[in-house]
Amino acid sequence: MADTADTAIQPFRVEVPQADLDDLRDRLGRTRWPGELPGAGWSRGVPLGYLKDLAEYWRDGYDWRKQEARLNQLPQFVTVVDGQPIHFLHVRSPESDALPLVVTHGYPSSVVEFLDLVGPLTDPRAHGGDPADAFHLVAPSLPGFGFSTPIKGAGWGNLFRVAGAFGELMARLGYDRYGAQGGDIGAGVSGMLGMLHPDRVTAVHLNGPVPAFPFGPPIDPQGLSEADEARARRFNQFQADGLGYLQLQATRPQTLAYSLNDSPVAQLAWIVEKFKEWTDPAAELPEEAVDRDRLLTNISIYWFTGSGASAANFLYEGMQAFREFVAQAGAEGGGHAGAAPAGPPTGVAVFAADNSIRSLLEPTASIVHWSEFDRGGHFAAMEAPDLLVDDVRAFFRTRR
C-alpha cells in the first residue's frame, strides 16, 4: 500500500508548544458570548451558563501539561500509510502469548477514550484478571483525527480505505493474526478489517453499531421486543432532531471548519453537546458520565491539532461513501442499510444509551456474542471501562 520509503515507524511524543497554550487561554478569555432565551435549558443546544462555567474551568482550572504527561506515559508512534500520517498507541503486554488487538475510536473522540482500558487489557494479571486474557494493544487515531493530521488528500472518510490502512499498520508491526474492536466509526472500521483480512482477523467486537442508515427511513418498531422497541423509538427520535451536526458536516464541512478552527468555545460546545446527548441516560450532565478532565483532554486534542475541521471533512466523505453503498445495496436488493459487515465471528456490547438491535444487525453479520448493559453509552471506554473490558475478555477468550 505504501512505498518502502514511507514504511518507517517513528516514536511520537505529545508536545504542545507553550505559545499554543497561551493562545488558547487568551481566546477563551475573549469569547464573545451570545444571548440566550430564558428557560430553554438543553432544548436548543448547550446552555449559556453551563458552557461559560466549563470554558472558565478549561481556561483557569484544567491542567493540560498534567494530561499531556499522562498521555506520554504510553508508547506512541507515527507511520505513513498511503501518504497519510497515522498516529497510534502501541502497548505490548508482559504476557508473551497475548493476542494483538487493534481498537478504533469514533466521533467525536480520540485515543484518549482508551486510557482506562490499557492496563486491564494488556496486563490483566496486575488488574485482578486472568493473564490468559492479555492483549497487545494498538490504538490508532483515525486519519484527520487527533495526531493523525494533517489530512494529505481526499478520500480518507471511506472506511474501507481506513480499514486497509490499519491492516497495513498491523502488518508493519509484525502482527499476522489479531482481533479488532471499535465503537461508532470504529465499529465500521473494525467490521471492514474483518472483511478485508478474514485470514488475519480472528474475531471482531463492536459497541455502538447503528442498526439503520442515519438519513434513511425510520425503524419500524412493530414486532420488536420491548427493549428493542424502546431502542427503535430512541433511534427514530435521534433521526428527527439529533442529526443537525451530521447534516452540516455531511454537506458543508468547510463552512463549519472556520468556527471550529478559530474559536475554542465553538469547538467546546460542538463536542460537549454530544457528551450530553449520547452518554448514559442516567447522567444529567456530561461530567456525570465522563470525568471532566478526560472530556477536556479529548476536546483539547481537537483544538491543538485543528482536527475539528479535518474530522468534519472525514464525516463528509464518509457519508458520501455510505450513500453510495446504500444506493448500490438497494439496487442489488441487498440487506438492511447500515448493518454490520459480514466477516469473522462478531460480538456486540450494547450499553444503556445505545440503539443497537440484534435482529437488524444480524442478517449480514456473524453475531455469536451479544451483551446488554444497564449503564454506559456511546463513549463506553470512558463511561463504563469495567464492563467493556470484561466483555472484550469474555468474547475473545475462545477466539485467540
Tab-separated table of C-alpha atoms in Angstrom:
chain	number	residue	atom	x	y	z
A	1	MET	CA	0.000	0.000	0.000
A	2	ALA	CA	2.849	2.370	0.752
A	3	ASP	CA	6.239	2.997	-0.803
A	4	THR	CA	9.091	1.480	1.140
A	5	ALA	CA	10.341	4.985	1.946
A	6	ASP	CA	7.104	5.601	3.822
A	7	THR	CA	7.015	2.462	5.941
A	8	ALA	CA	9.214	3.598	8.837
A	9	ILE	CA	7.613	3.669	12.290
A	10	GLN	CA	8.788	6.659	14.306
A	11	PRO	CA	8.402	7.303	18.056
A	12	PHE	CA	5.976	10.111	18.898
A	13	ARG	CA	5.518	12.390	21.892
A	14	VAL	CA	2.752	14.884	22.541
A	15	GLU	CA	4.442	18.262	22.941
A	16	VAL	CA	2.070	21.211	22.601
A	17	PRO	CA	4.043	24.477	22.403
A	18	GLN	CA	3.540	26.874	25.282
A	19	ALA	CA	2.522	29.528	22.759
A	20	ASP	CA	-0.484	27.369	21.823
A	21	LEU	CA	-1.498	27.047	25.471
A	22	ASP	CA	-1.203	30.807	25.931
A	23	ASP	CA	-3.237	31.385	22.766
A	24	LEU	CA	-5.991	29.063	23.991
A	25	ARG	CA	-6.189	30.845	27.325
A	26	ASP	CA	-6.304	34.225	25.601
A	27	ARG	CA	-9.045	33.175	23.182
A	28	LEU	CA	-11.157	31.701	25.978
A	29	GLY	CA	-10.835	34.970	27.893
A	30	ARG	CA	-12.008	37.000	24.899
A	31	THR	CA	-15.058	34.915	23.993
A	32	ARG	CA	-17.927	36.953	22.536
A	33	TRP	CA	-20.824	35.215	24.263
A	34	PRO	CA	-24.291	35.146	22.667
A	35	GLY	CA	-27.559	35.815	24.410
A	36	GLU	CA	-29.952	33.056	25.420
A	37	LEU	CA	-33.714	32.714	25.638
A	38	PRO	CA	-34.863	32.155	29.230
A	39	GLY	CA	-35.851	28.667	30.282
A	40	ALA	CA	-34.515	26.873	27.185
A	41	GLY	CA	-32.228	24.521	29.102
A	42	TRP	CA	-30.603	21.995	26.740
A	43	SER	CA	-33.534	22.001	24.302
A	44	ARG	CA	-31.801	24.376	21.858
A	45	GLY	CA	-28.255	23.237	22.431
A	46	VAL	CA	-25.661	23.799	25.143
A	47	PRO	CA	-26.932	26.280	27.778
A	48	LEU	CA	-25.014	29.537	28.136
A	49	GLY	CA	-24.359	29.254	31.878
A	50	TYR	CA	-23.126	25.689	31.608
A	51	LEU	CA	-20.732	26.480	28.786
A	52	LYS	CA	-19.403	29.601	30.496
A	53	ASP	CA	-18.557	27.576	33.596
A	54	LEU	CA	-16.883	24.833	31.580
A	55	ALA	CA	-14.905	27.328	29.483
A	56	GLU	CA	-13.750	29.096	32.651
A	57	TYR	CA	-12.528	25.808	34.078
A	58	TRP	CA	-10.779	24.978	30.789
A	59	ARG	CA	-9.054	28.349	30.984
A	60	ASP	CA	-8.114	28.553	34.663
A	61	GLY	CA	-8.558	25.129	36.303
A	62	TYR	CA	-7.702	22.463	33.770
A	63	ASP	CA	-4.045	21.372	33.584
A	64	TRP	CA	-3.112	20.329	30.049
A	65	ARG	CA	0.508	19.619	30.976
A	66	LYS	CA	-0.627	17.047	33.534
A	67	GLN	CA	-2.788	15.310	30.955
A	68	GLU	CA	-0.067	15.552	28.328
A	69	ALA	CA	2.337	13.806	30.710
A	70	ARG	CA	-0.275	11.082	31.261
A	71	LEU	CA	-0.504	10.503	27.506
A	72	ASN	CA	3.268	10.408	27.164
A	73	GLN	CA	3.490	7.596	29.705
A	74	LEU	CA	2.193	5.355	26.903
A	75	PRO	CA	4.317	4.307	23.913
A	76	GLN	CA	3.173	6.310	20.880
A	77	PHE	CA	4.281	6.165	17.284
A	78	VAL	CA	3.545	7.539	13.837
A	79	THR	CA	3.925	5.989	10.406
A	80	VAL	CA	2.845	6.996	6.910
A	81	VAL	CA	0.346	4.791	5.089
A	82	ASP	CA	-0.744	5.664	1.567
A	83	GLY	CA	0.705	9.144	2.052
A	84	GLN	CA	-1.210	9.783	5.302
A	85	PRO	CA	0.407	10.085	8.766
A	86	ILE	CA	-1.149	7.563	11.148
A	87	HIS	CA	-0.570	8.088	14.881
A	88	PHE	CA	-1.122	5.186	17.251
A	89	LEU	CA	-0.603	3.868	20.752
A	90	HIS	CA	1.190	0.523	20.886
A	91	VAL	CA	1.321	-1.091	24.309
A	92	ARG	CA	2.702	-4.621	24.411
A	93	SER	CA	1.571	-6.992	27.135
A	94	PRO	CA	4.087	-8.562	29.523
A	95	GLU	CA	2.413	-11.870	28.610
A	96	SER	CA	4.295	-13.349	25.659
A	97	ASP	CA	1.260	-15.204	24.277
A	98	ALA	CA	-1.049	-12.154	24.328
A	99	LEU	CA	-3.370	-11.655	21.354
A	100	PRO	CA	-2.797	-8.442	19.376
A	101	LEU	CA	-5.924	-6.252	19.402
A	102	VAL	CA	-6.486	-3.125	17.317
A	103	VAL	CA	-9.033	-0.765	18.926
A	104	THR	CA	-10.554	2.108	16.960
A	105	HIS	CA	-12.325	5.168	18.338
A	106	GLY	CA	-15.288	7.031	16.878
A	107	TYR	CA	-16.608	10.594	16.723
A	108	PRO	CA	-16.148	12.986	18.431
A	109	SER	CA	-13.482	11.024	20.235
A	110	SER	CA	-9.780	10.162	20.139
A	111	VAL	CA	-7.330	7.625	21.579
A	112	VAL	CA	-7.889	9.381	24.931
A	113	GLU	CA	-11.048	7.280	25.110
A	114	PHE	CA	-8.957	4.145	25.691
A	115	LEU	CA	-6.718	5.277	28.549
A	116	ASP	CA	-8.625	3.295	31.179
A	117	LEU	CA	-8.536	0.136	29.044
A	118	VAL	CA	-4.781	-0.035	28.521
A	119	GLY	CA	-3.767	-1.526	31.866
A	120	PRO	CA	-6.576	-4.087	32.272
A	121	LEU	CA	-6.348	-5.311	28.672
A	122	THR	CA	-2.559	-5.513	28.381
A	123	ASP	CA	-1.774	-6.665	31.920
A	124	PRO	CA	-4.786	-8.457	33.415
A	125	ARG	CA	-2.535	-10.181	35.954
A	126	ALA	CA	-1.856	-6.772	37.568
A	127	HIS	CA	-5.556	-5.808	37.465
A	128	GLY	CA	-7.196	-8.799	39.082
A	129	GLY	CA	-7.706	-10.746	35.867
A	130	ASP	CA	-6.515	-13.886	34.166
A	131	PRO	CA	-3.185	-13.457	32.318
A	132	ALA	CA	-4.587	-15.741	29.601
A	133	ASP	CA	-6.859	-12.801	28.626
A	134	ALA	CA	-3.953	-10.449	27.805
A	135	PHE	CA	-3.727	-8.353	24.640
A	136	HIS	CA	-1.015	-6.433	22.846
A	137	LEU	CA	-2.941	-3.179	22.291
A	138	VAL	CA	-2.776	-1.000	19.165
A	139	ALA	CA	-4.962	2.142	19.185
A	140	PRO	CA	-4.691	4.272	16.033
A	141	SER	CA	-6.012	7.791	15.645
A	142	LEU	CA	-8.395	7.910	12.688
A	143	PRO	CA	-6.977	9.864	9.714
A	144	GLY	CA	-7.762	13.548	10.273
A	145	PHE	CA	-8.387	12.992	13.994
A	146	GLY	CA	-6.015	13.844	16.832
A	147	PHE	CA	-2.395	13.372	15.885
A	148	SER	CA	-3.144	11.607	12.563
A	149	THR	CA	-3.040	15.042	10.984
A	150	PRO	CA	-2.840	16.860	8.676
A	151	ILE	CA	-5.021	15.153	6.095
A	152	LYS	CA	-2.942	14.666	2.969
A	153	GLY	CA	-5.754	14.351	0.455
A	154	ALA	CA	-9.359	13.466	-0.215
A	155	GLY	CA	-10.858	10.032	0.329
A	156	TRP	CA	-9.936	9.296	3.934
A	157	GLY	CA	-13.556	9.246	5.083
A	158	ASN	CA	-14.039	5.988	3.195
A	159	LEU	CA	-13.956	3.389	5.958
A	160	PHE	CA	-12.706	0.653	3.633
A	161	ARG	CA	-9.645	2.807	2.962
A	162	VAL	CA	-9.158	3.396	6.688
A	163	ALA	CA	-9.520	-0.320	7.396
A	164	GLY	CA	-6.962	-1.034	4.694
A	165	ALA	CA	-4.547	1.427	6.287
A	166	PHE	CA	-4.995	-0.126	9.723
A	167	GLY	CA	-4.456	-3.579	8.254
A	168	GLU	CA	-1.205	-2.314	6.769
A	169	LEU	CA	-0.269	-0.859	10.166
A	170	MET	CA	-0.793	-4.202	11.884
A	171	ALA	CA	1.311	-5.917	9.209
A	172	ARG	CA	4.137	-3.419	9.762
A	173	LEU	CA	4.032	-4.202	13.461
A	174	GLY	CA	4.519	-7.863	12.627
A	175	TYR	CA	1.019	-8.978	13.645
A	176	ASP	CA	-0.362	-11.507	11.165
A	177	ARG	CA	-3.195	-12.631	13.449
A	178	TYR	CA	-5.198	-10.261	15.631
A	179	GLY	CA	-8.586	-9.166	16.911
A	180	ALA	CA	-10.411	-5.910	16.248
A	181	GLN	CA	-12.614	-3.797	18.495
A	182	GLY	CA	-14.311	-0.460	17.966
A	183	GLY	CA	-17.291	1.773	18.589
A	184	ASP	CA	-19.189	4.185	16.327
A	185	ILE	CA	-16.888	4.867	13.334
A	186	GLY	CA	-14.522	2.383	14.933
A	187	ALA	CA	-17.230	-0.282	14.715
A	188	GLY	CA	-17.406	0.232	10.961
A	189	VAL	CA	-13.624	0.154	10.584
A	190	SER	CA	-13.327	-2.974	12.743
A	191	GLY	CA	-16.003	-4.825	10.787
A	192	MET	CA	-14.383	-3.884	7.492
A	193	LEU	CA	-10.991	-5.033	8.761
A	194	GLY	CA	-12.563	-8.436	9.221
A	195	MET	CA	-13.950	-8.326	5.691
A	196	LEU	CA	-10.621	-7.285	4.160
A	197	HIS	CA	-8.479	-9.689	6.168
A	198	PRO	CA	-10.602	-12.682	7.222
A	199	ASP	CA	-7.440	-14.785	7.319
A	200	ARG	CA	-5.818	-12.449	9.862
A	201	VAL	CA	-8.686	-11.094	11.999
A	202	THR	CA	-9.730	-13.767	14.479
A	203	ALA	CA	-12.898	-12.001	15.630
A	204	VAL	CA	-14.490	-8.544	15.823
A	205	HIS	CA	-16.013	-6.931	18.921
A	206	LEU	CA	-18.248	-3.879	18.476
A	207	ASN	CA	-20.030	-1.344	20.630
A	208	GLY	CA	-22.408	1.279	19.289
A	209	PRO	CA	-23.016	-0.041	15.730
A	210	VAL	CA	-26.053	1.704	14.210
A	211	PRO	CA	-28.916	-0.530	13.065
A	212	ALA	CA	-30.019	1.708	10.182
A	213	PHE	CA	-28.805	4.436	7.843
A	214	PRO	CA	-28.965	7.794	9.678
A	215	PHE	CA	-30.664	9.571	6.758
A	216	GLY	CA	-32.747	6.588	5.698
A	217	PRO	CA	-36.253	5.564	6.744
A	218	PRO	CA	-37.056	5.275	10.456
A	219	ILE	CA	-37.051	1.874	12.119
A	220	ASP	CA	-40.439	0.171	12.277
A	221	PRO	CA	-40.852	-0.805	15.951
A	222	GLN	CA	-43.663	-3.277	15.239
A	223	GLY	CA	-42.831	-6.824	16.218
A	224	LEU	CA	-39.752	-5.915	18.231
A	225	SER	CA	-39.215	-6.849	21.861
A	226	GLU	CA	-39.984	-4.225	24.472
A	227	ALA	CA	-36.303	-3.320	24.859
A	228	ASP	CA	-35.701	-3.182	21.098
A	229	GLU	CA	-38.867	-1.158	20.556
A	230	ALA	CA	-37.502	1.424	23.011
A	231	ARG	CA	-34.203	1.477	21.113
A	232	ALA	CA	-36.019	1.874	17.803
A	233	ARG	CA	-38.075	4.797	19.090
A	234	ARG	CA	-34.934	6.395	20.518
A	235	PHE	CA	-33.181	5.998	17.165
A	236	ASN	CA	-36.173	7.491	15.338
A	237	GLN	CA	-36.154	10.471	17.703
A	238	PHE	CA	-32.436	10.889	17.019
A	239	GLN	CA	-33.203	10.935	13.297
A	240	ALA	CA	-35.873	13.569	13.845
A	241	ASP	CA	-33.930	16.077	15.940
A	242	GLY	CA	-30.387	14.843	16.575
A	243	LEU	CA	-28.803	14.856	13.131
A	244	GLY	CA	-28.098	18.569	12.723
A	245	TYR	CA	-24.404	18.103	13.485
A	246	LEU	CA	-24.123	15.361	10.840
A	247	GLN	CA	-26.226	17.135	8.220
A	248	LEU	CA	-23.901	20.128	8.376
A	249	GLN	CA	-20.691	18.101	8.335
A	250	ALA	CA	-22.021	15.804	5.617
A	251	THR	CA	-22.831	18.729	3.327
A	252	ARG	CA	-20.817	21.877	4.232
A	253	PRO	CA	-17.784	20.809	6.328
A	254	GLN	CA	-15.582	23.648	5.161
A	255	THR	CA	-18.076	26.294	6.296
A	256	LEU	CA	-18.183	24.745	9.749
A	257	ALA	CA	-14.387	24.374	9.800
A	258	TYR	CA	-13.814	28.110	10.203
A	259	SER	CA	-15.608	28.310	13.551
A	260	LEU	CA	-14.161	25.043	14.898
A	261	ASN	CA	-10.639	26.093	13.966
A	262	ASP	CA	-10.876	29.689	15.187
A	263	SER	CA	-12.989	29.528	18.346
A	264	PRO	CA	-12.192	27.132	21.193
A	265	VAL	CA	-15.643	27.769	22.657
A	266	ALA	CA	-17.226	26.732	19.358
A	267	GLN	CA	-15.196	23.508	19.428
A	268	LEU	CA	-16.071	23.016	23.106
A	269	ALA	CA	-19.806	23.413	22.525
A	270	TRP	CA	-19.765	21.267	19.388
A	271	ILE	CA	-18.303	18.273	21.217
A	272	VAL	CA	-19.744	18.657	24.702
A	273	GLU	CA	-23.276	18.609	23.248
A	274	LYS	CA	-22.618	15.038	22.078
A	275	PHE	CA	-21.327	14.044	25.507
A	276	LYS	CA	-24.617	15.285	26.904
A	277	GLU	CA	-26.845	13.572	24.337
A	278	TRP	CA	-25.042	10.268	23.753
A	279	THR	CA	-23.880	9.243	27.217
A	280	ASP	CA	-25.676	7.192	29.875
A	281	PRO	CA	-29.285	8.450	30.179
A	282	ALA	CA	-28.920	8.443	33.975
A	283	ALA	CA	-26.298	11.214	33.755
A	284	GLU	CA	-27.765	14.704	33.894
A	285	LEU	CA	-24.558	16.415	32.764
A	286	PRO	CA	-21.628	15.237	30.607
A	287	GLU	CA	-19.205	15.242	33.542
A	288	GLU	CA	-21.508	12.886	35.444
A	289	ALA	CA	-20.893	10.312	32.703
A	290	VAL	CA	-17.253	11.097	31.864
A	291	ASP	CA	-14.514	12.616	34.018
A	292	ARG	CA	-14.391	16.352	33.290
A	293	ASP	CA	-10.624	16.458	32.810
A	294	ARG	CA	-10.765	13.470	30.445
A	295	LEU	CA	-13.527	15.216	28.486
A	296	LEU	CA	-11.438	18.381	28.197
A	297	THR	CA	-8.346	16.408	27.232
A	298	ASN	CA	-10.286	14.943	24.330
A	299	ILE	CA	-11.525	18.398	23.295
A	300	SER	CA	-8.072	19.947	23.779
A	301	ILE	CA	-6.600	17.459	21.319
A	302	TYR	CA	-9.170	18.512	18.723
A	303	TRP	CA	-8.256	22.144	19.392
A	304	PHE	CA	-4.468	21.861	19.404
A	305	THR	CA	-4.348	19.671	16.282
A	306	GLY	CA	-7.035	21.567	14.356
A	307	SER	CA	-8.774	18.255	13.821
A	308	GLY	CA	-12.278	19.611	14.330
A	309	ALA	CA	-12.060	20.806	10.725
A	310	SER	CA	-10.452	17.673	9.292
A	311	ALA	CA	-12.825	15.397	11.239
A	312	ALA	CA	-15.742	17.305	9.678
A	313	ASN	CA	-14.313	16.604	6.229
A	314	PHE	CA	-13.799	12.951	7.208
A	315	LEU	CA	-17.513	12.684	8.050
A	316	TYR	CA	-18.430	14.429	4.781
A	317	GLU	CA	-16.521	11.860	2.746
A	318	GLY	CA	-17.709	9.008	4.916
A	319	MET	CA	-21.342	9.936	4.333
A	320	GLN	CA	-20.807	10.218	0.569
A	321	ALA	CA	-19.287	6.732	0.551
A	322	PHE	CA	-22.090	5.394	2.772
A	323	ARG	CA	-24.793	6.855	0.498
A	324	GLU	CA	-23.163	5.175	-2.490
A	325	PHE	CA	-23.024	1.882	-0.595
A	326	VAL	CA	-26.693	2.119	0.414
A	327	ALA	CA	-27.757	3.019	-3.142
A	328	GLN	CA	-25.825	0.080	-4.550
A	329	ALA	CA	-27.173	-2.316	-1.904
A	330	GLY	CA	-30.701	-1.138	-2.654
A	331	ALA	CA	-30.204	-1.556	-6.394
A	332	GLU	CA	-28.902	-5.071	-5.847
A	333	GLY	CA	-31.609	-5.963	-3.329
A	334	GLY	CA	-29.062	-6.119	-0.528
A	335	GLY	CA	-29.591	-6.392	3.192
A	336	HIS	CA	-30.532	-3.778	5.723
A	337	ALA	CA	-28.703	-0.485	5.247
A	338	GLY	CA	-26.106	0.135	7.893
A	339	ALA	CA	-25.878	-3.440	9.090
A	340	ALA	CA	-22.565	-4.671	10.419
A	341	PRO	CA	-20.391	-6.152	7.652
A	342	ALA	CA	-20.035	-9.905	7.335
A	343	GLY	CA	-16.731	-11.481	8.234
A	344	PRO	CA	-15.196	-13.237	11.245
A	345	PRO	CA	-17.252	-14.029	14.371
A	346	THR	CA	-18.731	-10.820	15.767
A	347	GLY	CA	-19.535	-9.807	19.323
A	348	VAL	CA	-21.660	-6.795	20.234
A	349	ALA	CA	-21.856	-4.957	23.552
A	350	VAL	CA	-24.956	-2.780	23.971
A	351	PHE	CA	-24.780	-0.047	26.592
A	352	ALA	CA	-27.653	1.901	28.130
A	353	ALA	CA	-27.619	4.747	25.589
A	354	ASP	CA	-27.056	2.527	22.528
A	355	ASN	CA	-29.663	1.848	19.854
A	356	SER	CA	-28.281	-1.477	18.620
A	357	ILE	CA	-30.966	-4.004	17.627
A	358	ARG	CA	-29.761	-7.544	17.035
A	359	SER	CA	-32.407	-8.571	14.504
A	360	LEU	CA	-31.471	-5.624	12.272
A	361	LEU	CA	-27.723	-6.155	12.543
A	362	GLU	CA	-27.663	-9.933	12.297
A	363	PRO	CA	-28.681	-10.586	8.646
A	364	THR	CA	-25.211	-9.642	7.344
A	365	ALA	CA	-23.108	-10.124	10.478
A	366	SER	CA	-21.824	-13.306	12.086
A	367	ILE	CA	-23.023	-12.314	15.563
A	368	VAL	CA	-22.121	-15.028	18.054
A	369	HIS	CA	-21.996	-12.914	21.219
A	370	TRP	CA	-24.491	-10.279	22.402
A	371	SER	CA	-24.336	-8.451	25.743
A	372	GLU	CA	-26.663	-5.765	27.107
A	373	PHE	CA	-25.769	-3.441	29.977
A	374	ASP	CA	-27.852	-1.055	32.062
A	375	ARG	CA	-25.248	1.712	32.161
A	376	GLY	CA	-22.822	3.407	29.799
A	377	GLY	CA	-23.300	4.803	26.333
A	378	HIS	CA	-21.591	5.951	23.149
A	379	PHE	CA	-18.231	6.531	24.857
A	380	ALA	CA	-18.227	3.164	26.600
A	381	ALA	CA	-14.471	3.002	27.143
A	382	MET	CA	-14.694	6.208	29.191
A	383	GLU	CA	-18.118	5.698	30.750
A	384	ALA	CA	-18.015	2.026	31.723
A	385	PRO	CA	-14.492	0.702	31.116
A	386	ASP	CA	-15.008	-2.160	33.566
A	387	LEU	CA	-17.981	-3.509	31.616
A	388	LEU	CA	-16.248	-3.124	28.280
A	389	VAL	CA	-13.052	-4.800	29.481
A	390	ASP	CA	-14.961	-7.775	30.904
A	391	ASP	CA	-16.987	-8.177	27.710
A	392	VAL	CA	-13.957	-7.972	25.424
A	393	ARG	CA	-12.125	-10.530	27.557
A	394	ALA	CA	-15.095	-12.901	27.579
A	395	PHE	CA	-15.688	-12.626	23.827
A	396	PHE	CA	-12.094	-13.245	22.779
A	397	ARG	CA	-11.474	-15.980	25.351
A	398	THR	CA	-12.334	-18.734	22.852
A	399	ARG	CA	-11.211	-16.839	19.750
A	400	ARG	CA	-7.485	-16.459	20.250
